[in-house]
PDB file of C-alpha atoms in Angstrom:
ATOM      1  CA  MET A 254     -16.497   2.867  -9.366  1.00 35.00           C
ATOM      2  CA  LEU A 255     -14.231   5.760 -10.255  1.00 35.00           C
ATOM      3  CA  THR A 256     -12.860   6.146 -13.733  1.00 32.00           C
ATOM      4  CA  CYS A 257      -9.612   7.662 -14.885  1.00 34.00           C
ATOM      5  CA  SER A 258     -10.357  11.095 -16.268  1.00 35.00           C
ATOM      6  CA  THR A 259      -6.805  12.287 -16.859  1.00 40.00           C
ATOM      7  CA  PRO A 260      -3.977  10.127 -18.238  1.00 42.00           C
ATOM      8  CA  PRO A 261      -0.466  10.550 -16.827  1.00 45.00           C
ATOM      9  CA  PRO A 262       1.396  13.497 -18.341  1.00 43.00           C
ATOM     10  CA  ASP A 263       4.180  13.050 -20.852  1.00 45.00           C
ATOM     11  CA  ALA A 264       7.249  11.982 -18.875  1.00 38.00           C
ATOM     12  CA  ALA A 265       9.344  13.999 -21.309  1.00 45.00           C
ATOM     13  CA  VAL A 266       7.770  17.086 -19.695  1.00 43.00           C
ATOM     14  CA  SER A 267       7.948  15.828 -16.106  1.00 44.00           C
ATOM     15  CA  ASP A 268       8.822  12.514 -14.528  1.00 75.00           C
ATOM     16  CA  ILE A 269       6.543  13.162 -11.527  1.00 84.00           C
ATOM     17  CA  VAL A 270       2.733  13.112 -11.488  1.00 87.00           C
ATOM     18  CA  CYS A 271       0.420  13.621  -8.497  1.00 89.00           C
ATOM     19  CA  PHE A 272      -3.286  12.865  -8.149  1.00 91.00           C
ATOM     20  CA  THR A 273      -5.946  14.205  -5.806  1.00 89.00           C
ATOM     21  CA  CYS A 274      -9.195  12.279  -5.472  1.00 89.00           C
ATOM     22  CA  THR A 275     -12.774  12.841  -4.392  1.00 82.00           C
ATOM     23  CA  GLY A 276     -15.512  10.272  -3.943  1.00 72.00           C
ATOM     24  CA  GLU A 277     -16.212  10.447  -7.671  1.00 65.00           C
ATOM     25  CA  ASP A 278     -12.972  11.066  -9.498  1.00 81.00           C
ATOM     26  CA  CYS A 279      -9.180  11.403  -9.422  1.00 88.00           C
ATOM     27  CA  GLN A 280      -7.447  14.274 -11.158  1.00 87.00           C
ATOM     28  CA  SER A 281      -3.779  14.822 -11.955  1.00 87.00           C
ATOM     29  CA  LEU A 282      -2.213  18.039 -10.722  1.00 80.00           C
ATOM     30  CA  PRO A 283      -0.335  20.492 -12.929  1.00 65.00           C
ATOM     31  CA  THR A 284       3.318  19.562 -13.287  1.00 55.00           C
ATOM     32  CA  THR A 285       4.441  22.705 -11.470  1.00 49.00           C
ATOM     33  CA  GLU A 286       2.617  21.553  -8.305  1.00 51.00           C
ATOM     34  CA  ALA A 287       4.320  18.160  -8.116  1.00 50.00           C
ATOM     35  CA  PRO A 288       6.769  17.889  -5.203  1.00 53.00           C
ATOM     36  CA  GLU A 289      10.071  16.055  -5.060  1.00 51.00           C
ATOM     37  CA  LEU A 290       9.515  12.387  -4.247  1.00 51.00           C
ATOM     38  CA  ALA A 291      10.926  10.671  -1.181  1.00 53.00           C
ATOM     39  CA  GLY A 292       8.756   7.561  -1.216  1.00 61.00           C
ATOM     40  CA  GLY A 293       9.122   4.175  -2.801  1.00 74.00           C
ATOM     41  CA  VAL A 294       9.482   0.762  -1.192  1.00 85.00           C
ATOM     42  CA  PHE A 295       9.164   0.658   2.609  1.00 94.00           C
ATOM     43  CA  ASP A 296      12.326   0.481   4.692  1.00 93.00           C
ATOM     44  CA  GLN A 297      11.266   0.927   8.314  1.00 95.00           C
ATOM     45  CA  GLY A 298       8.672   2.731  10.416  1.00 96.00           C
ATOM     46  CA  ALA A 299       7.030   2.903  13.842  1.00 97.00           C
ATOM     47  CA  ILE A 300       3.366   2.514  14.752  1.00 98.00           C
ATOM     48  CA  ASP A 301       1.350   1.427  17.808  1.00 98.00           C
ATOM     49  CA  LEU A 302       0.116  -2.055  16.908  1.00 98.00           C
ATOM     50  CA  THR A 303      -0.855  -3.255  20.401  1.00 97.00           C
ATOM     51  CA  GLY A 304      -2.947  -0.260  21.465  1.00 96.00           C
ATOM     52  CA  ASP A 305      -0.836   0.581  24.532  1.00 96.00           C
ATOM     53  CA  GLY A 306       0.310   3.949  23.214  1.00 97.00           C
ATOM     54  CA  VAL A 307       3.883   2.748  22.612  1.00 97.00           C
ATOM     55  CA  PRO A 308       4.884   2.315  18.955  1.00 98.00           C
ATOM     56  CA  GLU A 309       6.366  -0.912  17.676  1.00 98.00           C
ATOM     57  CA  HIS A 310       9.127  -0.795  15.061  1.00 98.00           C
ATOM     58  CA  VAL A 311       8.532  -2.475  11.710  1.00 98.00           C
ATOM     59  CA  ARG A 312      11.394  -3.200   9.325  1.00 98.00           C
ATOM     60  CA  LEU A 313      11.732  -4.653   5.839  1.00 97.00           C
ATOM     61  CA  GLU A 314      15.068  -6.435   5.786  1.00 94.00           C
ATOM     62  CA  GLY A 315      15.845  -8.093   2.492  1.00 91.00           C
ATOM     63  CA  ALA A 316      12.604  -9.916   1.658  1.00 96.00           C
ATOM     64  CA  GLN A 317      11.342 -10.364   5.223  1.00 97.00           C
ATOM     65  CA  VAL A 318       9.328  -8.149   7.559  1.00 98.00           C
ATOM     66  CA  THR A 319      10.087  -7.980  11.270  1.00 98.00           C
ATOM     67  CA  ILE A 320       8.215  -6.342  14.150  1.00 98.00           C
ATOM     68  CA  HIS A 321      10.182  -5.247  17.214  1.00 98.00           C
ATOM     69  CA  GLN A 322       8.729  -4.374  20.601  1.00 95.00           C
ATOM     70  CA  ASP A 323      11.091  -2.901  23.221  1.00 93.00           C
ATOM     71  CA  SER A 324      13.997  -3.793  20.901  1.00 93.00           C
ATOM     72  CA  VAL A 325      12.917  -7.460  20.895  1.00 97.00           C
ATOM     73  CA  GLU A 326      11.780  -9.184  17.699  1.00 98.00           C
ATOM     74  CA  VAL A 327       8.200 -10.367  18.269  1.00 97.00           C
ATOM     75  CA  TRP A 328       7.163 -11.350  14.738  1.00 98.00           C
ATOM     76  CA  ARG A 329       8.836 -12.258  11.470  1.00 98.00           C
ATOM     77  CA  SER A 330       7.230 -13.021   8.134  1.00 98.00           C
ATOM     78  CA  PRO A 331       7.473 -16.642   6.924  1.00 97.00           C
ATOM     79  CA  GLU A 332      10.565 -17.537   4.918  1.00 96.00           C
ATOM     80  CA  ALA A 333       8.322 -18.565   2.022  1.00 96.00           C
ATOM     81  CA  TRP A 334       7.212 -14.960   1.631  1.00 97.00           C
ATOM     82  CA  GLU A 335       9.295 -12.760  -0.666  1.00 98.00           C
ATOM     83  CA  VAL A 336       8.041  -9.403   0.610  1.00 98.00           C
ATOM     84  CA  VAL A 337       8.061  -6.578  -1.939  1.00 97.00           C
ATOM     85  CA  ASP A 338       6.514  -3.736   0.075  1.00 97.00           C
ATOM     86  CA  VAL A 339       4.853  -2.812   3.372  1.00 98.00           C
ATOM     87  CA  ALA A 340       2.491  -0.061   4.567  1.00 97.00           C
ATOM     88  CA  LEU A 341       1.488   0.866   8.124  1.00 97.00           C
ATOM     89  CA  GLY A 342      -1.967   2.077   9.158  1.00 97.00           C
ATOM     90  CA  ASP A 343      -5.573   0.884   9.370  1.00 97.00           C
ATOM     91  CA  PRO A 344      -6.286  -0.735   5.983  1.00 96.00           C
ATOM     92  CA  ASN A 345      -9.370  -2.683   7.163  1.00 95.00           C
ATOM     93  CA  ASP A 346     -11.052   0.289   8.867  1.00 94.00           C
ATOM     94  CA  ASP A 347     -11.434  -1.386  12.265  1.00 95.00           C
ATOM     95  CA  GLY A 348      -9.893   1.399  14.353  1.00 96.00           C
ATOM     96  CA  ARG A 349      -6.685  -0.566  15.019  1.00 97.00           C
ATOM     97  CA  ASN A 350      -3.291  -0.208  13.390  1.00 98.00           C
ATOM     98  CA  GLU A 351      -1.957  -3.072  11.311  1.00 98.00           C
ATOM     99  CA  VAL A 352       0.805  -3.967   8.874  1.00 98.00           C
ATOM    100  CA  PHE A 353      -0.201  -4.340   5.218  1.00 98.00           C
ATOM    101  CA  VAL A 354       2.238  -6.722   3.519  1.00 98.00           C
ATOM    102  CA  VAL A 355       2.582  -7.528  -0.185  1.00 98.00           C
ATOM    103  CA  PHE A 356       4.651 -10.564  -1.135  1.00 98.00           C
ATOM    104  CA  TRP A 357       5.419 -13.259  -3.663  1.00 98.00           C
ATOM    105  CA  ARG A 358       5.273 -16.949  -2.782  1.00 97.00           C
ATOM    106  CA  GLU A 359       4.882 -20.278  -4.544  1.00 96.00           C
ATOM    107  CA  ASP A 360       1.554 -22.068  -4.414  1.00 93.00           C
ATOM    108  CA  GLU A 361       1.113 -25.835  -4.171  1.00 91.00           C
ATOM    109  CA  THR A 362       1.749 -26.173  -7.921  1.00 94.00           C
ATOM    110  CA  GLY A 363       4.987 -24.197  -7.824  1.00 94.00           C
ATOM    111  CA  GLN A 364       3.389 -21.140  -9.458  1.00 95.00           C
ATOM    112  CA  ARG A 365       4.602 -17.800  -8.084  1.00 97.00           C
ATOM    113  CA  THR A 366       1.710 -15.680  -6.809  1.00 97.00           C
ATOM    114  CA  ASN A 367       1.519 -12.076  -5.623  1.00 97.00           C
ATOM    115  CA  GLN A 368      -0.697 -11.500  -2.562  1.00 97.00           C
ATOM    116  CA  PRO A 369      -1.614  -8.842   0.024  1.00 97.00           C
ATOM    117  CA  PHE A 370      -1.984  -9.792   3.708  1.00 98.00           C
ATOM    118  CA  ILE A 371      -2.857  -7.850   6.867  1.00 98.00           C
ATOM    119  CA  ILE A 372      -0.841  -8.573  10.019  1.00 98.00           C
ATOM    120  CA  GLY A 373      -2.127  -7.355  13.390  1.00 98.00           C
ATOM    121  CA  TYR A 374      -1.958  -7.841  17.135  1.00 98.00           C
ATOM    122  CA  ARG A 375      -5.000  -9.566  18.617  1.00 96.00           C
ATOM    123  CA  GLY A 376      -5.507 -11.692  21.714  1.00 94.00           C
ATOM    124  CA  GLY A 377      -1.986 -11.121  22.951  1.00 95.00           C
ATOM    125  CA  TYR A 378      -0.074 -12.136  19.827  1.00 95.00           C
ATOM    126  CA  TYR A 379       0.632 -11.141  16.218  1.00 98.00           C
ATOM    127  CA  ARG A 380      -1.171 -13.049  13.506  1.00 97.00           C
ATOM    128  CA  GLU A 381      -2.539 -12.906   9.984  1.00 96.00           C
ATOM    129  CA  LEU A 382      -5.853 -11.048  10.250  1.00 97.00           C
ATOM    130  CA  TRP A 383      -6.671 -11.234   6.552  1.00 96.00           C
ATOM    131  CA  GLY A 384      -5.112 -12.969   3.591  1.00 95.00           C
ATOM    132  CA  GLY A 385      -5.935 -11.902   0.085  1.00 92.00           C
ATOM    133  CA  SER A 386      -6.180 -14.219  -2.884  1.00 92.00           C
ATOM    134  CA  PRO A 387      -3.474 -13.937  -5.559  1.00 94.00           C
ATOM    135  CA  VAL A 388      -3.973 -10.727  -7.528  1.00 94.00           C
ATOM    136  CA  GLY A 389      -4.231 -10.617 -11.295  1.00 91.00           C
ATOM    137  CA  PHE A 390      -1.942  -7.602 -11.603  1.00 93.00           C
ATOM    138  CA  PRO A 391       1.142  -7.995  -9.360  1.00 96.00           C
ATOM    139  CA  ILE A 392       1.571  -5.230  -6.785  1.00 97.00           C
ATOM    140  CA  THR A 393       5.004  -3.638  -6.715  1.00 96.00           C
ATOM    141  CA  GLU A 394       4.412  -0.767  -4.244  1.00 96.00           C
ATOM    142  CA  VAL A 395       1.773   0.143  -1.648  1.00 97.00           C
ATOM    143  CA  GLU A 396       0.882   3.113   0.579  1.00 95.00           C
ATOM    144  CA  LEU A 397      -2.019   3.879   2.941  1.00 95.00           C
ATOM    145  CA  ALA A 398      -3.736   7.281   3.053  1.00 92.00           C
ATOM    146  CA  ASP A 399      -7.202   8.830   3.023  1.00 92.00           C
ATOM    147  CA  ILE A 400      -6.865   9.972  -0.572  1.00 90.00           C
ATOM    148  CA  THR A 401     -10.646  10.153  -1.166  1.00 88.00           C
ATOM    149  CA  ASP A 402     -11.227  12.353   1.927  1.00 86.00           C
ATOM    150  CA  ASP A 403     -13.967  10.147   3.413  1.00 89.00           C
ATOM    151  CA  GLY A 404     -12.338   9.500   6.788  1.00 91.00           C
ATOM    152  CA  ARG A 405     -11.096   6.012   5.833  1.00 92.00           C
ATOM    153  CA  GLN A 406      -7.634   5.013   4.741  1.00 94.00           C
ATOM    154  CA  ASP A 407      -7.407   3.963   1.114  1.00 94.00           C
ATOM    155  CA  ILE A 408      -4.912   1.445  -0.212  1.00 95.00           C
ATOM    156  CA  LEU A 409      -2.790   3.004  -2.945  1.00 96.00           C
ATOM    157  CA  VAL A 410      -0.940   0.519  -5.131  1.00 96.00           C
ATOM    158  CA  ILE A 411       1.160   0.263  -8.227  1.00 96.00           C
ATOM    159  CA  GLU A 412      -0.238  -2.803  -9.997  1.00 95.00           C
ATOM    160  CA  GLU A 413       2.452  -3.774 -12.483  1.00 89.00           C
ATOM    161  CA  ARG A 414       1.715  -0.961 -15.003  1.00 92.00           C
ATOM    162  CA  THR A 415      -1.158   0.973 -13.416  1.00 95.00           C
ATOM    163  CA  LEU A 416      -1.712   3.127 -10.360  1.00 93.00           C
ATOM    164  CA  ALA A 417      -4.824   2.113  -8.401  1.00 94.00           C
ATOM    165  CA  VAL A 418      -6.902   3.007  -5.346  1.00 94.00           C
ATOM    166  CA  TRP A 419      -8.538   0.278  -3.271  1.00 93.00           C
ATOM    167  CA  GLN A 420     -11.000   0.516  -0.369  1.00 92.00           C
ATOM    168  CA  TRP A 421     -11.927  -2.011   2.314  1.00 92.00           C
ATOM    169  CA  ASN A 422     -15.393  -3.480   1.763  1.00 87.00           C
ATOM    170  CA  GLN A 423     -16.331  -5.562   4.844  1.00 82.00           C
ATOM    171  CA  TRP A 424     -14.006  -8.484   4.081  1.00 84.00           C
ATOM    172  CA  TRP A 425     -12.155  -7.653   0.869  1.00 85.00           C
ATOM    173  CA  PHE A 426     -10.794  -4.734  -1.076  1.00 89.00           C
ATOM    174  CA  SER A 427     -12.663  -3.146  -3.969  1.00 88.00           C
ATOM    175  CA  HIS A 428     -11.114  -1.139  -6.769  1.00 87.00           C
ATOM    176  CA  VAL A 429     -12.363   2.429  -6.827  1.00 88.00           C
ATOM    177  CA  TRP A 430      -9.979   3.887  -9.414  1.00 92.00           C
ATOM    178  CA  ARG A 431      -7.283   2.806 -11.832  1.00 92.00           C
ATOM    179  CA  SER A 432      -5.002   4.941 -13.999  1.00 92.00           C
ATOM    180  CA  GLU A 433      -3.987   4.536 -17.583  1.00 91.00           C
ATOM    181  CA  ALA A 434      -1.005   2.247 -18.154  1.00 93.00           C
ATOM    182  CA  GLY A 435       2.447   3.668 -17.521  1.00 92.00           C
ATOM    183  CA  ALA A 436       5.888   2.895 -16.099  1.00 92.00           C
ATOM    184  CA  TYR A 437       5.225   3.988 -12.506  1.00 93.00           C
ATOM    185  CA  HIS A 438       7.474   3.764  -9.463  1.00 90.00           C
ATOM    186  CA  HIS A 439       8.317   5.628  -6.228  1.00 91.00           C
ATOM    187  CA  LEU A 440       4.723   5.796  -4.985  1.00 94.00           C
ATOM    188  CA  HIS A 441       4.495   8.493  -2.330  1.00 91.00           C
ATOM    189  CA  VAL A 442       1.813  10.283  -0.294  1.00 90.00           C
ATOM    190  CA  GLY A 443       2.045  14.067  -0.214  1.00 83.00           C
ATOM    191  CA  ARG A 444      -0.172  16.981   0.849  1.00 81.00           C
ATOM    192  CA  ASP A 445      -1.618  19.841  -1.168  1.00 75.00           C
ATOM    193  CA  GLU A 446      -1.938  23.426   0.094  1.00 77.00           C
ATOM    194  CA  GLU A 447      -5.141  22.512   1.945  1.00 78.00           C
ATOM    195  CA  GLN A 448      -3.419  19.494   3.553  1.00 79.00           C
ATOM    196  CA  GLN A 449      -5.507  17.055   1.536  1.00 78.00           C
ATOM    197  CA  ALA A 450      -3.635  13.813   0.831  1.00 84.00           C
ATOM    198  CA  MET A 451      -2.436  13.283  -2.727  1.00 88.00           C
ATOM    199  CA  MET A 452      -0.633  10.350  -4.298  1.00 91.00           C
ATOM    200  CA  CYS A 453       2.467  10.979  -6.359  1.00 91.00           C
ATOM    201  CA  VAL A 454       4.533   8.695  -8.557  1.00 91.00           C
ATOM    202  CA  GLN A 455       7.497   8.903 -10.846  1.00 88.00           C
ATOM    203  CA  VAL A 456       6.789   8.059 -14.480  1.00 88.00           C
ATOM    204  CA  GLU A 457       9.496   6.772 -16.793  1.00 86.00           C
ATOM    205  CA  LYS A 458       9.600   7.652 -20.484  1.00 76.00           C
ATOM    206  CA  GLU A 459       8.642   4.829 -22.811  1.00 66.00           C
TER     207      GLU A 459
END
């Protein structure tokens, strides 16, 4: 498991911090190398979910996710889901594109829980491919990128007050790194001069 070697910089100096990661560590970049952020909560995007070479359009409208194929809505998240963020890619490392959805919903006792699910197209229809158990630290933002440079997409999340990296491990996600606590938002994936993926966030003063 990776450990945090560098805490987030003082937000009084800069409100943006970026991290690059290897298989053993994550390091924050100097403030002068941090780009302007354009990320944050998902709005809409396009990705080939069916494998036919034609991208489907995914939208987050209010608290619901919709998938459109040829301008026709083909899937909508359940009304009970209060979706907070979405990421497009291959989170479960199976060679197919999916939709990674994070949402709140009430359990059978009326308790609000925060959960990640994977939605994909299999057998001619869209369905839930994987449903995660309620997480201990609510996820507020998510992105997908190969931040550890191992050929697999990592799941980058803001977990309430920490920034974390997850990796798919056969049938669940394992934590590989977690930052020090901070007021993070606007999670974004950027590129360094060598085109290696880096994760950037805005940090509020506390």
